[in-house]
PDB file of N, CA and C in Angstrom:
ATOM      1  N   UNK D   1     -17.161  47.418 -81.269  1.00  0.00           N
ATOM      2  CA  UNK D   1     -17.858  46.720 -80.201  1.00  0.00           C
ATOM      3  C   UNK D   1     -17.644  45.207 -80.314  1.00  0.00           C
ATOM      4  N   UNK D   2     -17.642  44.708 -81.531  1.00  0.00           N
ATOM      5  CA  UNK D   2     -17.435  43.282 -81.738  1.00  0.00           C
ATOM      6  C   UNK D   2     -16.037  42.864 -81.268  1.00  0.00           C
ATOM      7  N   UNK D   3     -15.053  43.755 -81.444  1.00  0.00           N
ATOM      8  CA  UNK D   3     -13.698  43.457 -80.982  1.00  0.00           C
ATOM      9  C   UNK D   3     -13.662  43.309 -79.468  1.00  0.00           C
ATOM     10  N   UNK D   4     -14.425  44.133 -78.760  1.00  0.00           N
ATOM     11  CA  UNK D   4     -14.470  44.046 -77.303  1.00  0.00           C
ATOM     12  C   UNK D   4     -15.105  42.732 -76.849  1.00  0.00           C
ATOM     13  N   UNK D   5     -16.168  42.312 -77.557  1.00  0.00           N
ATOM     14  CA  UNK D   5     -16.800  41.032 -77.226  1.00  0.00           C
ATOM     15  C   UNK D   5     -15.814  39.883 -77.417  1.00  0.00           C
ATOM     16  N   UNK D   6     -15.089  39.922 -78.532  1.00  0.00           N
ATOM     17  CA  UNK D   6     -14.114  38.869 -78.815  1.00  0.00           C
ATOM     18  C   UNK D   6     -13.010  38.866 -77.763  1.00  0.00           C
ATOM     19  N   UNK D   7     -12.571  40.041 -77.371  1.00  0.00           N
ATOM     20  CA  UNK D   7     -11.543  40.151 -76.343  1.00  0.00           C
ATOM     21  C   UNK D   7     -12.049  39.610 -75.004  1.00  0.00           C
ATOM     22  N   UNK D   8     -13.257  40.004 -74.628  1.00  0.00           N
ATOM     23  CA  UNK D   8     -13.843  39.530 -73.369  1.00  0.00           C
ATOM     24  C   UNK D   8     -14.039  38.026 -73.395  1.00  0.00           C
ATOM     25  N   UNK D   9     -14.509  37.496 -74.535  1.00  0.00           N
ATOM     26  CA  UNK D   9     -14.694  36.051 -74.636  1.00  0.00           C
ATOM     27  C   UNK D   9     -13.355  35.336 -74.492  1.00  0.00           C
ATOM     28  N   UNK D  10     -12.347  35.824 -75.197  1.00  0.00           N
ATOM     29  CA  UNK D  10     -11.025  35.214 -75.128  1.00  0.00           C
ATOM     30  C   UNK D  10     -10.467  35.239 -73.709  1.00  0.00           C
ATOM     31  N   UNK D  11     -10.664  36.353 -73.032  1.00  0.00           N
ATOM     32  CA  UNK D  11     -10.214  36.478 -71.653  1.00  0.00           C
ATOM     33  C   UNK D  11     -10.972  35.497 -70.758  1.00  0.00           C
ATOM     34  N   UNK D  12     -12.288  35.405 -70.966  1.00  0.00           N
ATOM     35  CA  UNK D  12     -13.101  34.467 -70.193  1.00  0.00           C
ATOM     36  C   UNK D  12     -12.659  33.033 -70.409  1.00  0.00           C
ATOM     37  N   UNK D  13     -12.364  32.703 -71.653  1.00  0.00           N
ATOM     38  CA  UNK D  13     -11.910  31.350 -71.968  1.00  0.00           C
ATOM     39  C   UNK D  13     -10.549  31.073 -71.308  1.00  0.00           C
ATOM     40  N   UNK D  14      -9.666  32.060 -71.336  1.00  0.00           N
ATOM     41  CA  UNK D  14      -8.361  31.901 -70.697  1.00  0.00           C
ATOM     42  C   UNK D  14      -8.512  31.715 -69.191  1.00  0.00           C
ATOM     43  N   UNK D  15      -9.336  32.549 -68.573  1.00  0.00           N
ATOM     44  CA  UNK D  15      -9.576  32.400 -67.137  1.00  0.00           C
ATOM     45  C   UNK D  15     -10.125  31.014 -66.825  1.00  0.00           C
ATOM     46  N   UNK D  16     -11.058  30.555 -67.650  1.00  0.00           N
ATOM     47  CA  UNK D  16     -11.655  29.243 -67.418  1.00  0.00           C
ATOM     48  C   UNK D  16     -10.583  28.157 -67.488  1.00  0.00           C
ATOM     49  N   UNK D  17      -9.749  28.209 -68.502  1.00  0.00           N
ATOM     50  CA  UNK D  17      -8.692  27.209 -68.665  1.00  0.00           C
ATOM     51  C   UNK D  17      -7.704  27.245 -67.500  1.00  0.00           C
ATOM     52  N   UNK D  18      -7.524  28.425 -66.904  1.00  0.00           N
ATOM     53  CA  UNK D  18      -6.637  28.575 -65.748  1.00  0.00           C
ATOM     54  C   UNK D  18      -7.347  28.230 -64.433  1.00  0.00           C
ATOM     55  N   UNK D  19      -8.603  27.840 -64.541  1.00  0.00           N
ATOM     56  CA  UNK D  19      -9.442  27.495 -63.392  1.00  0.00           C
ATOM     57  C   UNK D  19      -9.740  28.703 -62.499  1.00  0.00           C
ATOM     58  N   UNK D  20      -9.682  29.871 -63.087  1.00  0.00           N
ATOM     59  CA  UNK D  20     -10.103  31.100 -62.407  1.00  0.00           C
ATOM     60  C   UNK D  20     -11.553  31.336 -62.836  1.00  0.00           C
ATOM     61  N   UNK D  21     -12.456  30.582 -62.232  1.00  0.00           N
ATOM     62  CA  UNK D  21     -13.841  30.564 -62.689  1.00  0.00           C
ATOM     63  C   UNK D  21     -14.566  31.876 -62.423  1.00  0.00           C
ATOM     64  N   UNK D  22     -14.259  32.518 -61.327  1.00  0.00           N
ATOM     65  CA  UNK D  22     -14.911  33.804 -61.055  1.00  0.00           C
ATOM     66  C   UNK D  22     -14.427  34.881 -62.017  1.00  0.00           C
ATOM     67  N   UNK D  23     -13.164  34.832 -62.386  1.00  0.00           N
ATOM     68  CA  UNK D  23     -12.659  35.743 -63.414  1.00  0.00           C
ATOM     69  C   UNK D  23     -13.344  35.490 -64.748  1.00  0.00           C
ATOM     70  N   UNK D  24     -13.547  34.224 -65.068  1.00  0.00           N
ATOM     71  CA  UNK D  24     -14.243  33.862 -66.303  1.00  0.00           C
ATOM     72  C   UNK D  24     -15.670  34.411 -66.291  1.00  0.00           C
ATOM     73  N   UNK D  25     -16.325  34.307 -65.144  1.00  0.00           N
ATOM     74  CA  UNK D  25     -17.692  34.823 -65.022  1.00  0.00           C
ATOM     75  C   UNK D  25     -17.713  36.327 -65.287  1.00  0.00           C
ATOM     76  N   UNK D  26     -16.787  37.053 -64.667  1.00  0.00           N
ATOM     77  CA  UNK D  26     -16.734  38.513 -64.851  1.00  0.00           C
ATOM     78  C   UNK D  26     -16.486  38.889 -66.313  1.00  0.00           C
ATOM     79  N   UNK D  27     -15.671  38.106 -66.991  1.00  0.00           N
ATOM     80  CA  UNK D  27     -15.375  38.406 -68.397  1.00  0.00           C
ATOM     81  C   UNK D  27     -16.516  38.003 -69.321  1.00  0.00           C
ATOM     82  N   UNK D  28     -17.183  36.891 -69.039  1.00  0.00           N
ATOM     83  CA  UNK D  28     -18.193  36.345 -69.952  1.00  0.00           C
ATOM     84  C   UNK D  28     -19.582  36.945 -69.772  1.00  0.00           C
ATOM     85  N   UNK D  29     -19.932  37.355 -68.558  1.00  0.00           N
ATOM     86  CA  UNK D  29     -21.290  37.858 -68.316  1.00  0.00           C
ATOM     87  C   UNK D  29     -21.658  39.035 -69.225  1.00  0.00           C
ATOM     88  N   UNK D  30     -20.774  40.030 -69.419  1.00  0.00           N
ATOM     89  CA  UNK D  30     -21.137  41.124 -70.326  1.00  0.00           C
ATOM     90  C   UNK D  30     -21.334  40.666 -71.774  1.00  0.00           C
ATOM     91  N   UNK D  31     -20.583  39.655 -72.187  1.00  0.00           N
ATOM     92  CA  UNK D  31     -20.733  39.130 -73.548  1.00  0.00           C
ATOM     93  C   UNK D  31     -22.104  38.486 -73.697  1.00  0.00           C
ATOM     94  N   UNK D  32     -22.501  37.701 -72.707  1.00  0.00           N
ATOM     95  CA  UNK D  32     -23.817  37.049 -72.736  1.00  0.00           C
ATOM     96  C   UNK D  32     -24.923  38.099 -72.681  1.00  0.00           C
ATOM     97  N   UNK D  33     -24.744  39.138 -71.868  1.00  0.00           N
ATOM     98  CA  UNK D  33     -25.741  40.207 -71.789  1.00  0.00           C
ATOM     99  C   UNK D  33     -25.924  40.890 -73.137  1.00  0.00           C
ATOM    100  N   UNK D  34     -24.838  41.058 -73.853  1.00  0.00           N
ATOM    101  CA  UNK D  34     -24.885  41.751 -75.143  1.00  0.00           C
ATOM    102  C   UNK D  34     -25.341  40.854 -76.284  1.00  0.00           C
ATOM    103  N   UNK D  35     -25.017  39.569 -76.200  1.00  0.00           N
ATOM    104  CA  UNK D  35     -25.395  38.619 -77.255  1.00  0.00           C
ATOM    105  C   UNK D  35     -26.073  37.401 -76.619  1.00  0.00           C
ATOM    106  N   UNK D  36     -27.312  37.578 -76.151  1.00  0.00           N
ATOM    107  CA  UNK D  36     -27.976  36.517 -75.387  1.00  0.00           C
ATOM    108  C   UNK D  36     -28.244  35.235 -76.165  1.00  0.00           C
ATOM    109  N   UNK D  37     -28.246  35.291 -77.486  1.00  0.00           N
ATOM    110  CA  UNK D  37     -28.520  34.086 -78.269  1.00  0.00           C
ATOM    111  C   UNK D  37     -27.262  33.286 -78.595  1.00  0.00           C
ATOM    112  N   UNK D  38     -26.108  33.739 -78.141  1.00  0.00           N
ATOM    113  CA  UNK D  38     -24.848  33.029 -78.365  1.00  0.00           C
ATOM    114  C   UNK D  38     -24.759  31.861 -77.377  1.00  0.00           C
ATOM    115  N   UNK D  39     -25.171  30.709 -77.843  1.00  0.00           N
ATOM    116  CA  UNK D  39     -25.266  29.525 -76.990  1.00  0.00           C
ATOM    117  C   UNK D  39     -23.894  29.080 -76.487  1.00  0.00           C
ATOM    118  N   UNK D  40     -22.877  29.166 -77.315  1.00  0.00           N
ATOM    119  CA  UNK D  40     -21.548  28.726 -76.916  1.00  0.00           C
ATOM    120  C   UNK D  40     -20.990  29.519 -75.749  1.00  0.00           C
ATOM    121  N   UNK D  41     -21.135  30.839 -75.819  1.00  0.00           N
ATOM    122  CA  UNK D  41     -20.646  31.683 -74.734  1.00  0.00           C
ATOM    123  C   UNK D  41     -21.454  31.451 -73.473  1.00  0.00           C
ATOM    124  N   UNK D  42     -22.759  31.319 -73.638  1.00  0.00           N
ATOM    125  CA  UNK D  42     -23.627  31.085 -72.480  1.00  0.00           C
ATOM    126  C   UNK D  42     -23.300  29.738 -71.820  1.00  0.00           C
ATOM    127  N   UNK D  43     -22.981  28.735 -72.613  1.00  0.00           N
ATOM    128  CA  UNK D  43     -22.623  27.428 -72.068  1.00  0.00           C
ATOM    129  C   UNK D  43     -21.301  27.504 -71.300  1.00  0.00           C
ATOM    130  N   UNK D  44     -20.337  28.247 -71.827  1.00  0.00           N
ATOM    131  CA  UNK D  44     -19.079  28.429 -71.107  1.00  0.00           C
ATOM    132  C   UNK D  44     -19.308  29.182 -69.800  1.00  0.00           C
ATOM    133  N   UNK D  45     -20.176  30.165 -69.822  1.00  0.00           N
ATOM    134  CA  UNK D  45     -20.520  30.894 -68.601  1.00  0.00           C
ATOM    135  C   UNK D  45     -21.168  29.950 -67.586  1.00  0.00           C
ATOM    136  N   UNK D  46     -22.071  29.104 -68.047  1.00  0.00           N
ATOM    137  CA  UNK D  46     -22.713  28.130 -67.156  1.00  0.00           C
ATOM    138  C   UNK D  46     -21.679  27.197 -66.537  1.00  0.00           C
ATOM    139  N   UNK D  47     -20.711  26.766 -67.330  1.00  0.00           N
ATOM    140  CA  UNK D  47     -19.650  25.898 -66.811  1.00  0.00           C
ATOM    141  C   UNK D  47     -18.834  26.622 -65.751  1.00  0.00           C
ATOM    142  N   UNK D  48     -18.546  27.891 -65.977  1.00  0.00           N
ATOM    143  CA  UNK D  48     -17.788  28.671 -64.992  1.00  0.00           C
ATOM    144  C   UNK D  48     -18.576  28.786 -63.691  1.00  0.00           C
ATOM    145  N   UNK D  49     -19.871  29.086 -63.803  1.00  0.00           N
ATOM    146  CA  UNK D  49     -20.707  29.146 -62.600  1.00  0.00           C
ATOM    147  C   UNK D  49     -20.694  27.796 -61.873  1.00  0.00           C
ATOM    148  N   UNK D  50     -20.840  26.713 -62.609  1.00  0.00           N
ATOM    149  CA  UNK D  50     -20.855  25.381 -62.014  1.00  0.00           C
ATOM    150  C   UNK D  50     -19.565  25.119 -61.232  1.00  0.00           C
ATOM    151  N   UNK D  51     -18.432  25.373 -61.873  1.00  0.00           N
ATOM    152  CA  UNK D  51     -17.147  25.099 -61.231  1.00  0.00           C
ATOM    153  C   UNK D  51     -16.860  26.060 -60.083  1.00  0.00           C
ATOM    154  N   UNK D  52     -17.492  27.221 -60.079  1.00  0.00           N
ATOM    155  CA  UNK D  52     -17.355  28.159 -58.958  1.00  0.00           C
ATOM    156  C   UNK D  52     -18.355  27.828 -57.853  1.00  0.00           C
ATOM    157  N   UNK D  53     -19.100  26.743 -58.029  1.00  0.00           N
ATOM    158  CA  UNK D  53     -20.122  26.298 -57.070  1.00  0.00           C
ATOM    159  C   UNK D  53     -21.238  27.325 -56.915  1.00  0.00           C
ATOM    160  N   UNK D  54     -21.507  28.067 -57.964  1.00  0.00           N
ATOM    161  CA  UNK D  54     -22.640  28.994 -58.009  1.00  0.00           C
ATOM    162  C   UNK D  54     -23.725  28.295 -58.824  1.00  0.00           C
ATOM    163  N   UNK D  55     -24.427  27.401 -58.157  1.00  0.00           N
ATOM    164  CA  UNK D  55     -25.292  26.456 -58.855  1.00  0.00           C
ATOM    165  C   UNK D  55     -26.578  27.064 -59.381  1.00  0.00           C
ATOM    166  N   UNK D  56     -27.169  28.009 -58.674  1.00  0.00           N
ATOM    167  CA  UNK D  56     -28.400  28.635 -59.167  1.00  0.00           C
ATOM    168  C   UNK D  56     -28.133  29.417 -60.454  1.00  0.00           C
ATOM    169  N   UNK D  57     -27.082  30.272 -60.503  1.00  0.00           N
ATOM    170  CA  UNK D  57     -26.794  30.951 -61.772  1.00  0.00           C
ATOM    171  C   UNK D  57     -26.422  29.966 -62.885  1.00  0.00           C
ATOM    172  N   UNK D  58     -25.739  28.877 -62.538  1.00  0.00           N
ATOM    173  CA  UNK D  58     -25.429  27.865 -63.552  1.00  0.00           C
ATOM    174  C   UNK D  58     -26.717  27.286 -64.116  1.00  0.00           C
ATOM    175  N   UNK D  59     -27.640  26.974 -63.235  1.00  0.00           N
ATOM    176  CA  UNK D  59     -28.934  26.425 -63.659  1.00  0.00           C
ATOM    177  C   UNK D  59     -29.672  27.405 -64.565  1.00  0.00           C
ATOM    178  N   UNK D  60     -29.668  28.680 -64.203  1.00  0.00           N
ATOM    179  CA  UNK D  60     -30.347  29.696 -65.021  1.00  0.00           C
ATOM    180  C   UNK D  60     -29.745  29.775 -66.416  1.00  0.00           C
ATOM    181  N   UNK D  61     -28.426  29.759 -66.499  1.00  0.00           N
ATOM    182  CA  UNK D  61     -27.769  29.822 -67.808  1.00  0.00           C
ATOM    183  C   UNK D  61     -28.053  28.558 -68.623  1.00  0.00           C
ATOM    184  N   UNK D  62     -28.046  27.418 -67.963  1.00  0.00           N
ATOM    185  CA  UNK D  62     -28.318  26.168 -68.665  1.00  0.00           C
ATOM    186  C   UNK D  62     -29.751  26.107 -69.173  1.00  0.00           C
ATOM    187  N   UNK D  63     -30.686  26.622 -68.387  1.00  0.00           N
ATOM    188  CA  UNK D  63     -32.074  26.687 -68.859  1.00  0.00           C
ATOM    189  C   UNK D  63     -32.177  27.543 -70.112  1.00  0.00           C
ATOM    190  N   UNK D  64     -31.446  28.655 -70.124  1.00  0.00           N
ATOM    191  CA  UNK D  64     -31.460  29.531 -71.300  1.00  0.00           C
ATOM    192  C   UNK D  64     -30.842  28.833 -72.512  1.00  0.00           C
ATOM    193  N   UNK D  65     -29.780  28.066 -72.296  1.00  0.00           N
ATOM    194  CA  UNK D  65     -29.162  27.324 -73.404  1.00  0.00           C
ATOM    195  C   UNK D  65     -30.145  26.295 -73.938  1.00  0.00           C
ATOM    196  N   UNK D  66     -30.761  25.538 -73.050  1.00  0.00           N
ATOM    197  CA  UNK D  66     -31.693  24.483 -73.457  1.00  0.00           C
ATOM    198  C   UNK D  66     -32.901  25.072 -74.169  1.00  0.00           C
ATOM    199  N   UNK D  67     -33.353  26.229 -73.723  1.00  0.00           N
ATOM    200  CA  UNK D  67     -34.474  26.894 -74.393  1.00  0.00           C
ATOM    201  C   UNK D  67     -34.104  27.277 -75.825  1.00  0.00           C
ATOM    202  N   UNK D  68     -32.897  27.741 -76.034  1.00  0.00           N
ATOM    203  CA  UNK D  68     -32.448  28.176 -77.358  1.00  0.00           C
ATOM    204  C   UNK D  68     -32.007  27.009 -78.238  1.00  0.00           C
ATOM    205  N   UNK D  69     -31.455  25.976 -77.601  1.00  0.00           N
ATOM    206  CA  UNK D  69     -30.903  24.838 -78.332  1.00  0.00           C
ATOM    207  C   UNK D  69     -31.254  23.540 -77.598  1.00  0.00           C
ATOM    208  N   UNK D  70     -32.499  23.076 -77.738  1.00  0.00           N
ATOM    209  CA  UNK D  70     -32.952  21.917 -76.956  1.00  0.00           C
ATOM    210  C   UNK D  70     -32.203  20.616 -77.251  1.00  0.00           C
ATOM    211  N   UNK D  71     -31.474  20.553 -78.350  1.00  0.00           N
ATOM    212  CA  UNK D  71     -30.735  19.334 -78.671  1.00  0.00           C
ATOM    213  C   UNK D  71     -29.264  19.412 -78.254  1.00  0.00           C
ATOM    214  N   UNK D  72     -28.901  20.399 -77.473  1.00  0.00           N
ATOM    215  CA  UNK D  72     -27.521  20.531 -76.967  1.00  0.00           C
ATOM    216  C   UNK D  72     -27.351  19.551 -75.813  1.00  0.00           C
ATOM    217  N   UNK D  73     -26.837  18.367 -76.136  1.00  0.00           N
ATOM    218  CA  UNK D  73     -26.766  17.303 -75.130  1.00  0.00           C
ATOM    219  C   UNK D  73     -25.924  17.708 -73.927  1.00  0.00           C
ATOM    220  N   UNK D  74     -24.824  18.438 -74.152  1.00  0.00           N
ATOM    221  CA  UNK D  74     -23.947  18.773 -73.035  1.00  0.00           C
ATOM    222  C   UNK D  74     -24.649  19.691 -72.040  1.00  0.00           C
ATOM    223  N   UNK D  75     -25.527  20.557 -72.519  1.00  0.00           N
ATOM    224  CA  UNK D  75     -26.295  21.415 -71.613  1.00  0.00           C
ATOM    225  C   UNK D  75     -27.201  20.564 -70.730  1.00  0.00           C
ATOM    226  N   UNK D  76     -27.797  19.530 -71.305  1.00  0.00           N
ATOM    227  CA  UNK D  76     -28.646  18.633 -70.507  1.00  0.00           C
ATOM    228  C   UNK D  76     -27.805  17.864 -69.483  1.00  0.00           C
ATOM    229  N   UNK D  77     -26.638  17.409 -69.897  1.00  0.00           N
ATOM    230  CA  UNK D  77     -25.764  16.680 -68.976  1.00  0.00           C
ATOM    231  C   UNK D  77     -25.303  17.593 -67.840  1.00  0.00           C
ATOM    232  N   UNK D  78     -24.914  18.800 -68.172  1.00  0.00           N
ATOM    233  CA  UNK D  78     -24.504  19.757 -67.137  1.00  0.00           C
ATOM    234  C   UNK D  78     -25.669  20.107 -66.219  1.00  0.00           C
ATOM    235  N   UNK D  79     -26.853  20.231 -66.797  1.00  0.00           N
ATOM    236  CA  UNK D  79     -28.033  20.526 -65.984  1.00  0.00           C
ATOM    237  C   UNK D  79     -28.256  19.389 -64.993  1.00  0.00           C
ATOM    238  N   UNK D  80     -28.123  18.162 -65.449  1.00  0.00           N
ATOM    239  CA  UNK D  80     -28.278  17.016 -64.544  1.00  0.00           C
ATOM    240  C   UNK D  80     -27.284  17.096 -63.401  1.00  0.00           C
ATOM    241  N   UNK D  81     -26.055  17.379 -63.694  1.00  0.00           N
ATOM    242  CA  UNK D  81     -25.025  17.444 -62.654  1.00  0.00           C
ATOM    243  C   UNK D  81     -25.249  18.624 -61.721  1.00  0.00           C
ATOM    244  N   UNK D  82     -25.714  19.722 -62.278  1.00  0.00           N
ATOM    245  CA  UNK D  82     -26.007  20.896 -61.452  1.00  0.00           C
ATOM    246  C   UNK D  82     -27.149  20.589 -60.492  1.00  0.00           C
ATOM    247  N   UNK D  83     -28.179  19.943 -60.994  1.00  0.00           N
ATOM    248  CA  UNK D  83     -29.319  19.579 -60.144  1.00  0.00           C
ATOM    249  C   UNK D  83     -28.918  18.538 -59.098  1.00  0.00           C
ATOM    250  N   UNK D  84     -28.076  17.601 -59.480  1.00  0.00           N
ATOM    251  CA  UNK D  84     -27.606  16.600 -58.519  1.00  0.00           C
ATOM    252  C   UNK D  84     -26.836  17.261 -57.376  1.00  0.00           C
ATOM    253  N   UNK D  85     -26.030  18.242 -57.691  1.00  0.00           N
ATOM    254  CA  UNK D  85     -25.272  18.938 -56.638  1.00  0.00           C
ATOM    255  C   UNK D  85     -26.188  19.733 -55.717  1.00  0.00           C
ATOM    256  N   UNK D  86     -27.411  19.995 -56.181  1.00  0.00           N
ATOM    257  CA  UNK D  86     -28.404  20.688 -55.366  1.00  0.00           C
ATOM    258  C   UNK D  86     -29.367  19.694 -54.709  1.00  0.00           C
ATOM    259  N   UNK D  87     -29.014  18.423 -54.729  1.00  0.00           N
ATOM    260  CA  UNK D  87     -29.841  17.352 -54.145  1.00  0.00           C
ATOM    261  C   UNK D  87     -31.236  17.301 -54.773  1.00  0.00           C
ATOM    262  N   UNK D  88     -31.263  17.369 -56.092  1.00  0.00           N
ATOM    263  CA  UNK D  88     -32.522  17.290 -56.843  1.00  0.00           C
ATOM    264  C   UNK D  88     -32.413  16.171 -57.884  1.00  0.00           C
ATOM    265  N   UNK D  89     -32.247  14.929 -57.437  1.00  0.00           N
ATOM    266  CA  UNK D  89     -31.981  13.827 -58.362  1.00  0.00           C
ATOM    267  C   UNK D  89     -33.127  13.507 -59.322  1.00  0.00           C
ATOM    268  N   UNK D  90     -34.363  13.702 -58.901  1.00  0.00           N
ATOM    269  CA  UNK D  90     -35.483  13.385 -59.797  1.00  0.00           C
ATOM    270  C   UNK D  90     -35.476  14.301 -61.019  1.00  0.00           C
ATOM    271  N   UNK D  91     -35.247  15.587 -60.789  1.00  0.00           N
ATOM    272  CA  UNK D  91     -35.171  16.535 -61.903  1.00  0.00           C
ATOM    273  C   UNK D  91     -33.940  16.239 -62.762  1.00  0.00           C
ATOM    274  N   UNK D  92     -32.849  15.862 -62.119  1.00  0.00           N
ATOM    275  CA  UNK D  92     -31.612  15.570 -62.841  1.00  0.00           C
ATOM    276  C   UNK D  92     -31.799  14.381 -63.778  1.00  0.00           C
ATOM    277  N   UNK D  93     -32.545  13.392 -63.331  1.00  0.00           N
ATOM    278  CA  UNK D  93     -32.754  12.193 -64.139  1.00  0.00           C
ATOM    279  C   UNK D  93     -33.348  12.495 -65.494  1.00  0.00           C
ATOM    280  N   UNK D  94     -34.266  13.431 -65.553  1.00  0.00           N
ATOM    281  CA  UNK D  94     -34.881  13.823 -66.827  1.00  0.00           C
ATOM    282  C   UNK D  94     -33.809  14.300 -67.805  1.00  0.00           C
ATOM    283  N   UNK D  95     -32.908  15.132 -67.327  1.00  0.00           N
ATOM    284  CA  UNK D  95     -31.880  15.689 -68.208  1.00  0.00           C
ATOM    285  C   UNK D  95     -30.841  14.641 -68.597  1.00  0.00           C
ATOM    286  N   UNK D  96     -30.560  13.706 -67.698  1.00  0.00           N
ATOM    287  CA  UNK D  96     -29.653  12.607 -68.036  1.00  0.00           C
ATOM    288  C   UNK D  96     -30.268  11.745 -69.146  1.00  0.00           C
ATOM    289  N   UNK D  97     -31.561  11.492 -69.030  1.00  0.00           N
ATOM    290  CA  UNK D  97     -32.237  10.680 -70.058  1.00  0.00           C
ATOM    291  C   UNK D  97     -32.223  11.392 -71.412  1.00  0.00           C
ATOM    292  N   UNK D  98     -32.432  12.687 -71.402  1.00  0.00           N
ATOM    293  CA  UNK D  98     -32.402  13.449 -72.656  1.00  0.00           C
ATOM    294  C   UNK D  98     -31.004  13.401 -73.261  1.00  0.00           C
ATOM    295  N   UNK D  99     -29.971  13.629 -72.446  1.00  0.00           N
ATOM    296  CA  UNK D  99     -28.593  13.589 -72.936  1.00  0.00           C
ATOM    297  C   UNK D  99     -28.265  12.214 -73.517  1.00  0.00           C
ATOM    298  N   UNK D 100     -28.686  11.170 -72.833  1.00  0.00           N
ATOM    299  CA  UNK D 100     -28.432   9.812 -73.317  1.00  0.00           C
ATOM    300  C   UNK D 100     -29.170   9.561 -74.634  1.00  0.00           C
ATOM    301  N   UNK D 101     -30.397  10.031 -74.731  1.00  0.00           N
ATOM    302  CA  UNK D 101     -31.174   9.845 -75.961  1.00  0.00           C
ATOM    303  C   UNK D 101     -30.551  10.622 -77.130  1.00  0.00           C
ATOM    304  N   UNK D 102     -30.057  11.811 -76.854  1.00  0.00           N
ATOM    305  CA  UNK D 102     -29.467  12.636 -77.919  1.00  0.00           C
ATOM    306  C   UNK D 102     -28.157  12.055 -78.441  1.00  0.00           C
ATOM    307  N   UNK D 103     -27.425  11.362 -77.576  1.00  0.00           N
ATOM    308  CA  UNK D 103     -26.117  10.835 -77.969  1.00  0.00           C
ATOM    309  C   UNK D 103     -26.115   9.339 -78.231  1.00  0.00           C
ATOM    310  N   UNK D 104     -27.116   8.628 -77.717  1.00  0.00           N
ATOM    311  CA  UNK D 104     -27.123   7.177 -77.810  1.00  0.00           C
ATOM    312  C   UNK D 104     -26.173   6.524 -76.814  1.00  0.00           C
ATOM    313  N   UNK D 105     -25.695   7.297 -75.844  1.00  0.00           N
ATOM    314  CA  UNK D 105     -24.733   6.813 -74.856  1.00  0.00           C
ATOM    315  C   UNK D 105     -25.433   6.568 -73.525  1.00  0.00           C
ATOM    316  N   UNK D 106     -25.741   5.322 -73.249  1.00  0.00           N
ATOM    317  CA  UNK D 106     -26.439   4.964 -72.002  1.00  0.00           C
ATOM    318  C   UNK D 106     -25.580   5.202 -70.760  1.00  0.00           C
ATOM    319  N   UNK D 107     -24.280   5.323 -70.920  1.00  0.00           N
ATOM    320  CA  UNK D 107     -23.418   5.605 -69.769  1.00  0.00           C
ATOM    321  C   UNK D 107     -23.721   6.976 -69.168  1.00  0.00           C
ATOM    322  N   UNK D 108     -24.335   7.858 -69.933  1.00  0.00           N
ATOM    323  CA  UNK D 108     -24.700   9.180 -69.423  1.00  0.00           C
ATOM    324  C   UNK D 108     -25.806   9.096 -68.384  1.00  0.00           C
ATOM    325  N   UNK D 109     -26.442   7.946 -68.288  1.00  0.00           N
ATOM    326  CA  UNK D 109     -27.494   7.753 -67.296  1.00  0.00           C
ATOM    327  C   UNK D 109     -26.911   7.571 -65.905  1.00  0.00           C
ATOM    328  N   UNK D 110     -25.624   7.324 -65.822  1.00  0.00           N
ATOM    329  CA  UNK D 110     -24.946   7.123 -64.554  1.00  0.00           C
ATOM    330  C   UNK D 110     -24.425   8.471 -64.031  1.00  0.00           C
ATOM    331  N   UNK D 111     -24.512   8.692 -62.740  1.00  0.00           N
ATOM    332  CA  UNK D 111     -24.017   9.918 -62.128  1.00  0.00           C
ATOM    333  C   UNK D 111     -22.493   9.968 -62.213  1.00  0.00           C
ATOM    334  N   UNK D 112     -21.961  11.097 -62.698  1.00  0.00           N
ATOM    335  CA  UNK D 112     -20.512  11.301 -62.829  1.00  0.00           C
ATOM    336  C   UNK D 112     -20.208  12.734 -62.435  1.00  0.00           C
ATOM    337  N   UNK D 113     -18.917  13.037 -62.306  1.00  0.00           N
ATOM    338  CA  UNK D 113     -18.540  14.434 -62.042  1.00  0.00           C
ATOM    339  C   UNK D 113     -18.059  15.074 -63.332  1.00  0.00           C
ATOM    340  N   UNK D 114     -18.209  16.402 -63.413  1.00  0.00           N
ATOM    341  CA  UNK D 114     -17.788  17.138 -64.617  1.00  0.00           C
ATOM    342  C   UNK D 114     -16.300  17.347 -64.654  1.00  0.00           C
TER     343      UNK D 114
END
C-alpha cells in the first residue's frame, strides 16, 4: 500500500510540474485521504487546486495544513493569495502578516502572484 501512495505522489508531483493541475489533483487526493496528516502532500494538493482555479478546495486544504502545522509560512502565504483571488482582502491580510512574522520578510505583506 505504501508503494501505491509513493507512486501516486510521484505521479501527482510530475503532473504538477507539467502544469497538469487537474491530473495532479486526481493523483494526490487519494494520498491525502489515506494519510491526512502528511502536510507536504496536502500542501502540494492545495497548490494544484489553486493553480486549477479551484479556490474553495484550495482554501480547505490550506486550512487543514495550517491546523496541523501553524508555523508553515508558505501555507499562510498561499492562503492569503487564495483569499485575495476570492476578493477577501481583509482575511488575506491576516495570513500575510503571519507569513511575514514567521519569515521576517516584510515584502510578504505586499500582494504578489504565486
